[in-house]
Tab-separated table of C-alpha atoms and ligand atoms in Angstrom:
chain	number	residue	atom	x	y	z
M	1169	MET	CA	0.083	6.504	40.618
M	1170	SER	CA	-1.764	3.586	39.100
M	1171	GLY	CA	-4.958	4.070	41.091
M	1172	LEU	CA	-4.906	0.453	42.316
M	1173	GLU	CA	-6.568	-0.057	45.683
M	1174	ARG	CA	-4.578	-1.703	48.476
M	1175	LEU	CA	-5.762	-5.065	49.717
M	1176	GLY	CA	-6.372	-5.492	53.458
M	1177	GLU	CA	-4.370	-8.743	53.491
M	1178	PRO	CA	-1.864	-10.010	50.873
M	1179	VAL	CA	-3.134	-12.875	48.707
M	1180	PHE	CA	0.321	-14.500	48.645
M	1181	GLU	CA	3.250	-14.618	51.037
M	1182	ARG	CA	5.972	-14.534	48.396
M	1183	ILE	CA	5.617	-14.054	44.644
M	1184	ALA	CA	8.528	-15.039	42.406
M	1185	ILE	CA	8.628	-13.528	38.918
M	1186	ILE	CA	10.856	-15.184	36.326
M	1187	GLY	CA	11.578	-12.883	33.365
M	1188	VAL	CA	11.344	-9.191	34.204
M	1189	GLY	CA	10.393	-7.541	30.926
M	1190	LEU	CA	7.307	-5.497	30.142
M	1191	ILE	CA	4.875	-8.004	31.645
M	1192	GLY	CA	7.000	-9.357	34.525
M	1193	SER	CA	7.887	-5.846	35.713
M	1194	SER	CA	4.249	-4.743	35.407
M	1195	VAL	CA	3.193	-7.735	37.533
M	1196	ALA	CA	5.819	-6.709	40.121
M	1197	ARG	CA	4.665	-3.092	40.142
M	1198	ALA	CA	0.959	-3.979	40.299
M	1199	ALA	CA	1.548	-6.565	43.077
M	1200	ARG	CA	3.513	-4.032	45.079
M	1201	GLU	CA	0.962	-1.243	44.674
M	1202	CYS	CA	-2.040	-3.382	45.598
M	1203	GLY	CA	-0.184	-5.172	48.398
M	1204	GLY	CA	-0.813	-8.546	46.735
M	1205	ALA	CA	2.195	-10.243	48.364
M	1206	ARG	CA	4.180	-9.913	51.562
M	1207	SER	CA	7.378	-10.091	49.502
M	1208	LEU	CA	8.385	-10.055	45.848
M	1209	VAL	CA	11.434	-11.711	44.339
M	1210	ALA	CA	12.520	-11.696	40.696
M	1211	TYR	CA	14.977	-13.386	38.381
M	1212	ASP	CA	15.916	-12.641	34.762
M	1213	ARG	CA	18.603	-14.484	32.814
M	1214	ASP	CA	20.007	-11.171	31.584
M	1215	ALA	CA	22.459	-9.738	34.171
M	1216	GLY	CA	21.825	-6.226	32.826
M	1217	VAL	CA	18.097	-6.655	33.446
M	1218	ARG	CA	18.777	-7.924	36.984
M	1219	ALA	CA	20.880	-4.847	37.680
M	1220	MET	CA	18.184	-2.591	36.253
M	1221	VAL	CA	15.482	-4.265	38.364
M	1222	ARG	CA	17.598	-3.705	41.490
M	1223	GLU	CA	17.998	-0.063	40.513
M	1224	LEU	CA	14.277	0.367	39.830
M	1225	GLY	CA	13.517	-1.130	43.253
M	1226	ILE	CA	10.290	-2.763	42.074
M	1227	VAL	CA	10.866	-6.025	44.019
M	1228	ASP	CA	12.249	-6.855	47.472
M	1229	ALA	CA	14.984	-9.178	46.174
M	1230	VAL	CA	16.636	-10.086	42.877
M	1231	ALA	CA	17.820	-13.710	42.764
M	1232	GLU	CA	20.835	-15.036	40.874
M	1233	SER	CA	19.022	-18.119	39.557
M	1234	ALA	CA	15.451	-19.110	38.749
M	1235	ALA	CA	15.549	-21.900	41.358
M	1236	GLU	CA	16.744	-19.473	44.044
M	1237	ALA	CA	13.871	-17.091	43.214
M	1238	VAL	CA	11.277	-19.858	43.374
M	1239	SER	CA	12.437	-21.308	46.675
M	1240	GLY	CA	9.881	-20.430	49.375
M	1241	ALA	CA	7.455	-18.774	46.910
M	1242	ASP	CA	3.752	-19.658	47.071
M	1243	LEU	CA	3.168	-18.070	43.635
M	1244	VAL	CA	5.588	-18.323	40.708
M	1245	VAL	CA	4.923	-16.269	37.560
M	1246	LEU	CA	6.707	-17.250	34.344
M	1247	ALA	CA	6.951	-14.024	32.331
M	1248	VAL	CA	9.395	-15.213	29.672
M	1249	PRO	CA	8.729	-15.712	25.926
M	1250	VAL	CA	6.391	-18.629	25.220
M	1251	GLY	CA	9.169	-20.770	23.734
M	1252	ALA	CA	11.249	-20.491	26.944
M	1253	CYS	CA	8.540	-21.573	29.430
M	1254	GLY	CA	9.312	-25.317	29.244
M	1255	ALA	CA	13.039	-24.834	29.883
M	1256	VAL	CA	12.399	-22.496	32.823
M	1257	ALA	CA	9.871	-24.967	34.292
M	1258	ALA	CA	12.543	-27.694	34.095
M	1259	GLU	CA	15.008	-25.378	35.857
M	1260	ILE	CA	12.661	-24.632	38.783
M	1261	SER	CA	10.951	-28.008	39.069
M	1262	THR	CA	12.771	-29.249	42.177
M	1263	ALA	CA	12.595	-25.835	43.875
M	1264	LEU	CA	8.773	-25.588	43.714
M	1265	GLY	CA	7.475	-25.980	47.268
M	1266	ALA	CA	4.437	-27.877	48.562
M	1267	GLY	CA	1.214	-26.087	47.600
M	1268	ALA	CA	3.010	-23.613	45.311
M	1269	ILE	CA	0.980	-22.205	42.439
M	1270	LEU	CA	2.780	-21.863	39.128
M	1271	THR	CA	1.336	-19.636	36.413
M	1272	ASP	CA	2.553	-17.962	33.222
M	1273	VAL	CA	1.542	-14.927	31.168
M	1274	GLY	CA	2.256	-16.331	27.713
M	1275	SER	CA	0.246	-15.256	24.692
M	1276	VAL	CA	-0.248	-18.903	23.598
M	1277	LYS	CA	-1.658	-21.482	25.985
M	1278	ALA	CA	-1.730	-25.026	24.526
M	1279	SER	CA	2.016	-25.195	23.830
M	1280	VAL	CA	2.888	-23.707	27.239
M	1281	ALA	CA	0.598	-26.238	28.978
M	1282	ARG	CA	2.277	-29.024	26.980
M	1283	ASP	CA	5.840	-27.820	27.685
M	1284	VAL	CA	5.459	-26.878	31.364
M	1285	SER	CA	3.132	-29.581	32.755
M	1286	PRO	CA	5.691	-32.463	32.712
M	1287	HIS	CA	7.953	-30.442	35.041
M	1288	VAL	CA	5.345	-29.591	37.679
M	1289	PRO	CA	5.706	-31.807	40.776
M	1290	ALA	CA	2.555	-33.396	42.224
M	1291	HIS	CA	2.724	-31.144	45.292
M	1292	ALA	CA	2.424	-27.958	43.178
M	1293	ILE	CA	-0.247	-26.792	40.743
M	1294	PHE	CA	0.051	-25.153	37.327
M	1295	ILE	CA	-2.643	-22.684	36.222
M	1296	PRO	CA	-1.734	-21.217	32.807
M	1297	GLY	CA	-2.788	-17.588	32.321
M	1298	HIS	CA	-2.685	-14.708	29.870
M	1299	PRO	CA	-3.249	-11.019	30.585
M	1300	ILE	CA	-4.786	-9.490	27.453
M	1301	ALA	CA	-2.793	-6.305	27.938
M	1302	GLY	CA	0.491	-5.041	26.619
M	1303	THR	CA	2.344	-2.478	24.595
M	1304	GLU	CA	4.930	-2.579	21.824
M	1305	HIS	CA	7.693	-1.840	24.360
M	1306	SER	CA	9.975	-4.382	26.085
M	1307	GLY	CA	12.137	-4.581	29.173
M	1308	PRO	CA	11.756	-3.750	32.879
M	1309	GLU	CA	11.578	0.009	32.343
M	1310	ALA	CA	8.605	-0.366	30.000
M	1311	GLY	CA	6.289	-1.823	32.658
M	1312	PHE	CA	3.720	0.077	34.707
M	1313	ALA	CA	1.319	-0.900	37.476
M	1314	SER	CA	-1.882	0.077	35.678
M	1315	LEU	CA	-1.161	-2.018	32.573
M	1316	PHE	CA	-3.757	-4.648	33.514
M	1317	ARG	CA	-6.465	-2.299	34.714
M	1318	GLY	CA	-9.752	-2.810	32.879
M	1319	ARG	CA	-8.212	-5.627	30.797
M	1320	TRP	CA	-9.115	-9.301	30.677
M	1321	TRP	CA	-6.873	-11.866	32.341
M	1322	VAL	CA	-7.618	-15.312	30.929
M	1323	LEU	CA	-6.987	-18.356	33.129
M	1324	THR	CA	-6.906	-21.795	31.519
M	1325	PRO	CA	-6.932	-24.376	34.376
M	1326	LEU	CA	-5.938	-27.829	33.122
M	1327	ASP	CA	-8.206	-30.896	33.430
M	1328	GLY	CA	-10.567	-28.903	35.646
M	1329	LYS	CA	-7.939	-29.057	38.412
M	1330	GLY	CA	-6.943	-26.329	40.854
M	1331	GLU	CA	-10.195	-24.525	41.537
M	1332	GLU	CA	-8.912	-23.100	44.816
M	1333	ALA	CA	-5.566	-22.099	43.280
M	1334	ALA	CA	-7.345	-20.435	40.344
M	1335	GLY	CA	-9.481	-18.553	42.873
M	1336	ARG	CA	-6.397	-17.156	44.640
M	1337	LEU	CA	-4.808	-16.198	41.349
M	1338	ALA	CA	-8.050	-14.523	40.261
M	1339	ALA	CA	-8.114	-12.576	43.555
M	1340	LEU	CA	-4.618	-11.244	42.834
M	1341	VAL	CA	-5.231	-10.182	39.239
M	1342	THR	CA	-8.587	-8.676	40.185
M	1343	ALA	CA	-6.610	-6.487	42.598
M	1344	PHE	CA	-4.487	-5.502	39.555
M	1345	GLY	CA	-7.763	-4.182	38.070
M	1346	SER	CA	-8.215	-7.078	35.630
M	1347	LYS	CA	-11.429	-8.907	34.777
M	1348	VAL	CA	-11.013	-12.687	34.879
M	1349	GLU	CA	-12.298	-15.161	32.293
M	1350	THR	CA	-11.723	-18.917	32.371
M	1351	MET	CA	-11.531	-21.012	29.185
M	1352	ASP	CA	-9.721	-24.042	27.818
M	1353	VAL	CA	-6.332	-23.723	26.166
M	1354	ALA	CA	-7.445	-24.594	22.615
M	1355	HIS	CA	-10.297	-22.092	22.684
M	1356	HIS	CA	-7.939	-19.401	23.987
M	1357	ASP	CA	-5.480	-20.021	21.160
M	1358	LEU	CA	-8.166	-19.838	18.475
M	1359	VAL	CA	-9.704	-16.629	19.819
M	1360	LEU	CA	-6.318	-14.944	20.246
M	1361	ALA	CA	-5.239	-16.074	16.772
M	1362	VAL	CA	-7.902	-13.826	15.276
M	1363	THR	CA	-7.932	-10.948	17.790
M	1364	SER	CA	-4.174	-10.576	18.308
M	1365	HIS	CA	-1.896	-12.899	16.370
M	1366	LEU	CA	-3.323	-12.353	12.871
M	1367	PRO	CA	-3.403	-8.523	13.238
M	1368	HIS	CA	0.257	-8.589	14.283
M	1369	LEU	CA	1.159	-10.793	11.329
M	1370	ILE	CA	-0.640	-8.430	8.952
M	1371	ALA	CA	1.158	-5.457	10.518
M	1372	TYR	CA	4.566	-7.135	10.246
M	1373	ASN	CA	3.785	-7.899	6.615
M	1374	ILE	CA	2.524	-4.449	5.620
M	1375	VAL	CA	5.427	-2.656	7.260
M	1376	GLY	CA	7.839	-5.204	5.787
M	1377	THR	CA	6.415	-4.663	2.293
M	1378	ALA	CA	6.781	-0.899	2.661
M	1379	SER	CA	10.312	-1.167	4.003
M	1380	ASP	CA	11.274	-3.199	0.947
M	1381	PHE	CA	10.689	0.013	-1.007
M	1382	GLU	CA	13.420	1.661	0.985
M	1383	ALA	CA	13.686	4.845	-0.975
M	1384	VAL	CA	9.960	5.490	-0.535
M	1385	VAL	CA	9.931	4.577	3.166
M	1386	LYS	CA	12.572	7.171	3.837
M	1387	SER	CA	10.422	9.859	2.299
M	1388	GLU	CA	6.721	9.680	1.456
M	1389	VAL	CA	5.654	6.653	3.465
M	1390	ILE	CA	6.996	8.056	6.702
M	1391	LYS	CA	5.939	11.611	5.915
M	1392	PHE	CA	2.315	10.662	5.165
M	1393	SER	CA	2.076	7.837	7.691
M	1394	ALA	CA	-0.905	9.332	9.572
M	1395	SER	CA	-3.330	7.636	7.229
M	1396	GLY	CA	-3.200	4.063	8.398
M	1397	PHE	CA	0.411	2.965	7.973
M	1398	ARG	CA	1.402	4.568	11.284
M	1399	ASP	CA	-1.004	2.368	13.244
M	1400	PHE	CA	0.482	-0.747	11.666
M	1401	THR	CA	4.006	0.388	12.542
M	1402	ARG	CA	3.087	0.426	16.232
M	1403	LEU	CA	2.030	-3.238	16.113
M	1404	ALA	CA	5.021	-4.121	13.939
M	1405	ALA	CA	7.392	-2.584	16.516
M	1406	SER	CA	6.446	-5.325	19.019
M	1407	ASP	CA	9.123	-7.572	20.476
M	1408	PRO	CA	10.516	-9.833	17.697
M	1409	VAL	CA	11.429	-12.758	20.001
M	1410	MET	CA	8.034	-12.774	21.677
M	1411	TRP	CA	6.198	-12.752	18.351
M	1412	ARG	CA	8.453	-15.342	16.715
M	1413	ASP	CA	7.516	-17.648	19.601
M	1414	VAL	CA	3.802	-16.830	19.324
M	1415	PHE	CA	3.678	-17.814	15.642
M	1416	LEU	CA	5.788	-20.945	16.084
M	1417	ASN	CA	3.660	-22.070	19.029
M	1418	ASN	CA	0.170	-21.220	17.749
M	1419	ARG	CA	0.843	-22.420	14.235
M	1420	GLU	CA	-2.386	-24.298	13.524
M	1421	ALA	CA	-4.813	-21.662	14.783
M	1422	VAL	CA	-2.896	-18.866	13.029
M	1423	LEU	CA	-2.785	-20.797	9.734
M	1424	GLU	CA	-6.520	-21.492	9.999
M	1425	MET	CA	-7.262	-17.785	10.521
M	1426	LEU	CA	-4.804	-16.778	7.809
M	1427	GLY	CA	-6.683	-19.049	5.366
M	1428	ARG	CA	-9.975	-17.343	6.198
M	1429	PHE	CA	-8.321	-13.931	5.960
M	1430	SER	CA	-6.928	-14.703	2.493
M	1431	GLU	CA	-10.384	-15.782	1.260
M	1432	ASP	CA	-11.987	-12.598	2.599
M	1433	LEU	CA	-9.219	-10.497	1.059
M	1434	SER	CA	-9.830	-12.158	-2.311
M	1435	ALA	CA	-13.525	-11.337	-1.974
M	1436	LEU	CA	-12.683	-7.659	-1.370
M	1437	GLN	CA	-10.274	-7.759	-4.311
M	1438	ARG	CA	-13.081	-9.053	-6.543
M	1439	MET	CA	-15.453	-6.316	-5.337
M	1440	ILE	CA	-12.910	-3.623	-6.155
M	1441	ARG	CA	-12.147	-5.134	-9.566
M	1442	SER	CA	-15.820	-5.479	-10.495
M	1443	GLY	CA	-16.774	-2.068	-9.065
M	1444	ASP	CA	-19.120	-3.630	-6.511
M	1445	GLY	CA	-19.673	-0.513	-4.394
M	1446	ASN	CA	-22.642	-1.996	-2.542
M	1447	GLY	CA	-20.589	-5.027	-1.513
M	1448	LEU	CA	-17.798	-2.819	-0.172
M	1449	LEU	CA	-20.282	-0.589	1.628
M	1450	GLU	CA	-21.929	-3.581	3.271
M	1451	ARG	CA	-18.598	-5.011	4.453
M	1452	PHE	CA	-17.319	-1.694	5.817
M	1453	THR	CA	-20.608	-1.064	7.641
M	1454	GLU	CA	-20.303	-4.461	9.356
M	1455	THR	CA	-16.725	-3.745	10.454
M	1456	ARG	CA	-17.650	-0.313	11.794
M	1457	ALA	CA	-20.133	-2.012	14.136
M	1458	ILE	CA	-17.298	-4.124	15.587
M	1459	ARG	CA	-15.390	-0.955	16.523
M	1460	LYS	CA	-18.517	0.395	18.245
M	1461	ALA	CA	-18.901	-2.858	20.205
M	1462	ILE	CA	-15.259	-2.711	21.402
M	1463	ILE	CA	-15.762	0.851	22.681
M	1464	GLU	CA	-19.029	-0.112	24.378
M	1465	ALA	CA	-17.194	-3.023	26.066
M	1466	GLY	CA	-14.700	-0.491	27.522
M	1467	GLN	CA	-11.725	-1.971	25.640
M	1468	ASP	CA	-10.856	1.321	23.898
M	1469	THR	CA	-11.954	4.956	23.810
M	1470	ALA	CA	-14.069	6.660	21.195
M	1471	ALA	CA	-11.548	9.521	21.051
M	1472	PRO	CA	-10.358	10.204	17.524
M	1473	ASP	CA	-6.871	9.133	16.392
M	1474	PHE	CA	-7.404	5.629	17.751
M	1475	GLY	CA	-7.703	6.875	21.338
M	1476	ARG	CA	-4.144	8.104	21.470
M	1477	LEU	CA	-3.199	11.476	22.817
M	1478	GLY	CA	-2.082	14.107	20.362
M	1479	LEU	CA	1.623	14.553	19.743
M	1480	GLY	CA	3.250	16.491	22.548
M	1481	ALA	CA	0.472	15.780	25.042
M	1482	VAL	CA	1.378	14.265	28.384
M	1483	ALA	CA	0.243	10.689	28.776
M	1484	ASP	CA	-1.921	9.998	31.802
M	1485	ASP	CA	-2.297	6.385	32.753
M	1486	GLY	CA	-3.906	7.125	36.083
M	1487	ALA	CA	-6.729	9.601	36.196
M	1488	THR	CA	-8.456	8.849	32.911
M	1489	GLY	CA	-8.862	5.163	33.588
M	1490	GLN	CA	-7.250	4.443	30.247
M	1491	PRO	CA	-4.069	2.449	29.714
M	1492	ARG	CA	-1.018	4.465	28.734
M	1493	GLU	CA	-0.557	2.510	25.528
M	1494	GLY	CA	-3.014	0.571	23.423
M	1495	GLY	CA	-3.627	-2.600	25.440
M	1496	ARG	CA	-2.645	-5.609	23.433
M	1497	SER	CA	-1.337	-9.042	23.929
R	2047	NAP	P1	10.164	-8.909	27.372
R	2047	NAP	O1	9.878	-7.500	27.744
R	2047	NAP	O2	11.033	-9.192	26.215
R	2047	NAP	O3	10.761	-9.664	28.666
R	2047	NAP	C1	11.063	-11.006	28.715
R	2047	NAP	C2	12.245	-11.166	29.656
R	2047	NAP	O4	12.423	-12.574	29.947
R	2047	NAP	C3	13.564	-10.683	29.029
R	2047	NAP	O5	14.289	-9.912	29.973
R	2047	NAP	C4	14.287	-11.998	28.713
R	2047	NAP	O6	15.699	-11.892	28.720
R	2047	NAP	C5	13.824	-12.861	29.852
R	2047	NAP	N1	14.041	-14.275	29.589
R	2047	NAP	C6	13.994	-14.933	28.410
R	2047	NAP	N2	14.264	-16.225	28.584
R	2047	NAP	C7	14.506	-16.404	29.906
R	2047	NAP	C8	14.867	-17.508	30.705
R	2047	NAP	N3	15.023	-18.714	30.156
R	2047	NAP	N4	15.029	-17.321	32.043
R	2047	NAP	C9	14.873	-16.106	32.603
R	2047	NAP	N5	14.552	-14.996	31.887
R	2047	NAP	C10	14.375	-15.147	30.560
R	2047	NAP	O7	8.819	-9.724	27.108
R	2047	NAP	P2	7.308	-9.409	27.564
R	2047	NAP	O8	6.666	-8.532	26.572
R	2047	NAP	O9	7.299	-9.046	29.010
R	2047	NAP	O10	6.666	-10.868	27.349
R	2047	NAP	C11	6.786	-11.881	28.328
R	2047	NAP	C12	5.645	-12.871	28.147
R	2047	NAP	O11	4.404	-12.159	28.241
R	2047	NAP	C13	5.642	-13.581	26.799
R	2047	NAP	O12	5.338	-14.936	26.991
R	2047	NAP	C14	4.516	-12.905	26.033
R	2047	NAP	O13	3.895	-13.806	25.125
R	2047	NAP	C15	3.573	-12.503	27.143
R	2047	NAP	N6	2.735	-11.326	26.878
R	2047	NAP	C16	3.282	-10.230	26.282
R	2047	NAP	C17	2.478	-9.123	26.042
R	2047	NAP	C18	3.037	-7.890	25.355
R	2047	NAP	O14	2.286	-7.097	24.816
R	2047	NAP	N7	4.331	-7.689	25.368
R	2047	NAP	C19	1.140	-9.127	26.451
R	2047	NAP	C20	0.622	-10.256	27.110
R	2047	NAP	C21	1.436	-11.357	27.312
R	2047	NAP	P3	16.467	-11.808	27.278
R	2047	NAP	O15	16.226	-10.435	26.805
R	2047	NAP	O16	17.909	-12.114	27.657
R	2047	NAP	O17	15.875	-12.855	26.376
């Protein structure tokens, strides 16, 4: 069990989830366990996923179109890749009922706000959102109800509108165990560029460089992967479509952070070349303090091996209060 407490009264009558992958299915599971909605309906464009969701029984109904799912829903959650949000919003536009709240879970916010907003009728309200939680796995079987527990859920209301709607949404995700933070879309994209997008880009690059040396990858690199490379491979195993969309849609912030990263890397390169041990020591001491701050903020454990359980151990995403996988976004 996820350890989520049941609400006395549901926050929403009917929640529609469009896109039932890792995040959409986790929203469904968390909403069901905390009793966040009287009924849950889902739609995914992939017929195989729809069949799997029916089999998993994590929602009350699986619709055959996005518009059918949205009809009669007072909360609609877009849980599709960032680049697909605009097209889905266009598809459901006329089905959104009076007073319906539309939100998304996309890892980039400015482009989603830009793409979705034109399709939101005046009688509905769009509150973009982003749970800072995830794993490198995809699909409806990868989700779990405790994914959001102890993690931040960022809401980015547009033009200061929708205070009441944001409050209801916050009540739901708080019942999922999340902590809510509100910020504007541009600030979100800049912060996430450095905390999530750049690290993923670096991981994709490092693992890509190693895999170019195919003969080595098949032997020594994999064999000795415990020392650093292995942790990059976990990030670099993340969903390719999702991450393609993140980089295409948060281009400016990522390029800005990449520029800073390249300068800092050159500085480290110079220190190594010139034998500047004190410089290296100073830099590494600073970075160690960041790790300490993350643990103190409850965003990871101090357990060795990056908080992961040893090989062969049984994962426990309930009792320990820790997510099953490293929470990412
Ligand atoms: P996922 O596991 O790949 O699931 C996405 C699902 O949406 C897939 O089944 C996909 O079907 C479906 N889909 C795509 N386009 C659609 C459309 N037009 N209409 C209906 N369904 C559609 O992805 P995910 O990891 O859950 O990510 C979903 C969103 O959450 C993304 O915006 C991502 O940025 C955000 N997010 C992800 C994480 C993470 O760690 N994974 C964390 C926080 C936020 P197909 O397979 O046919 O494309």
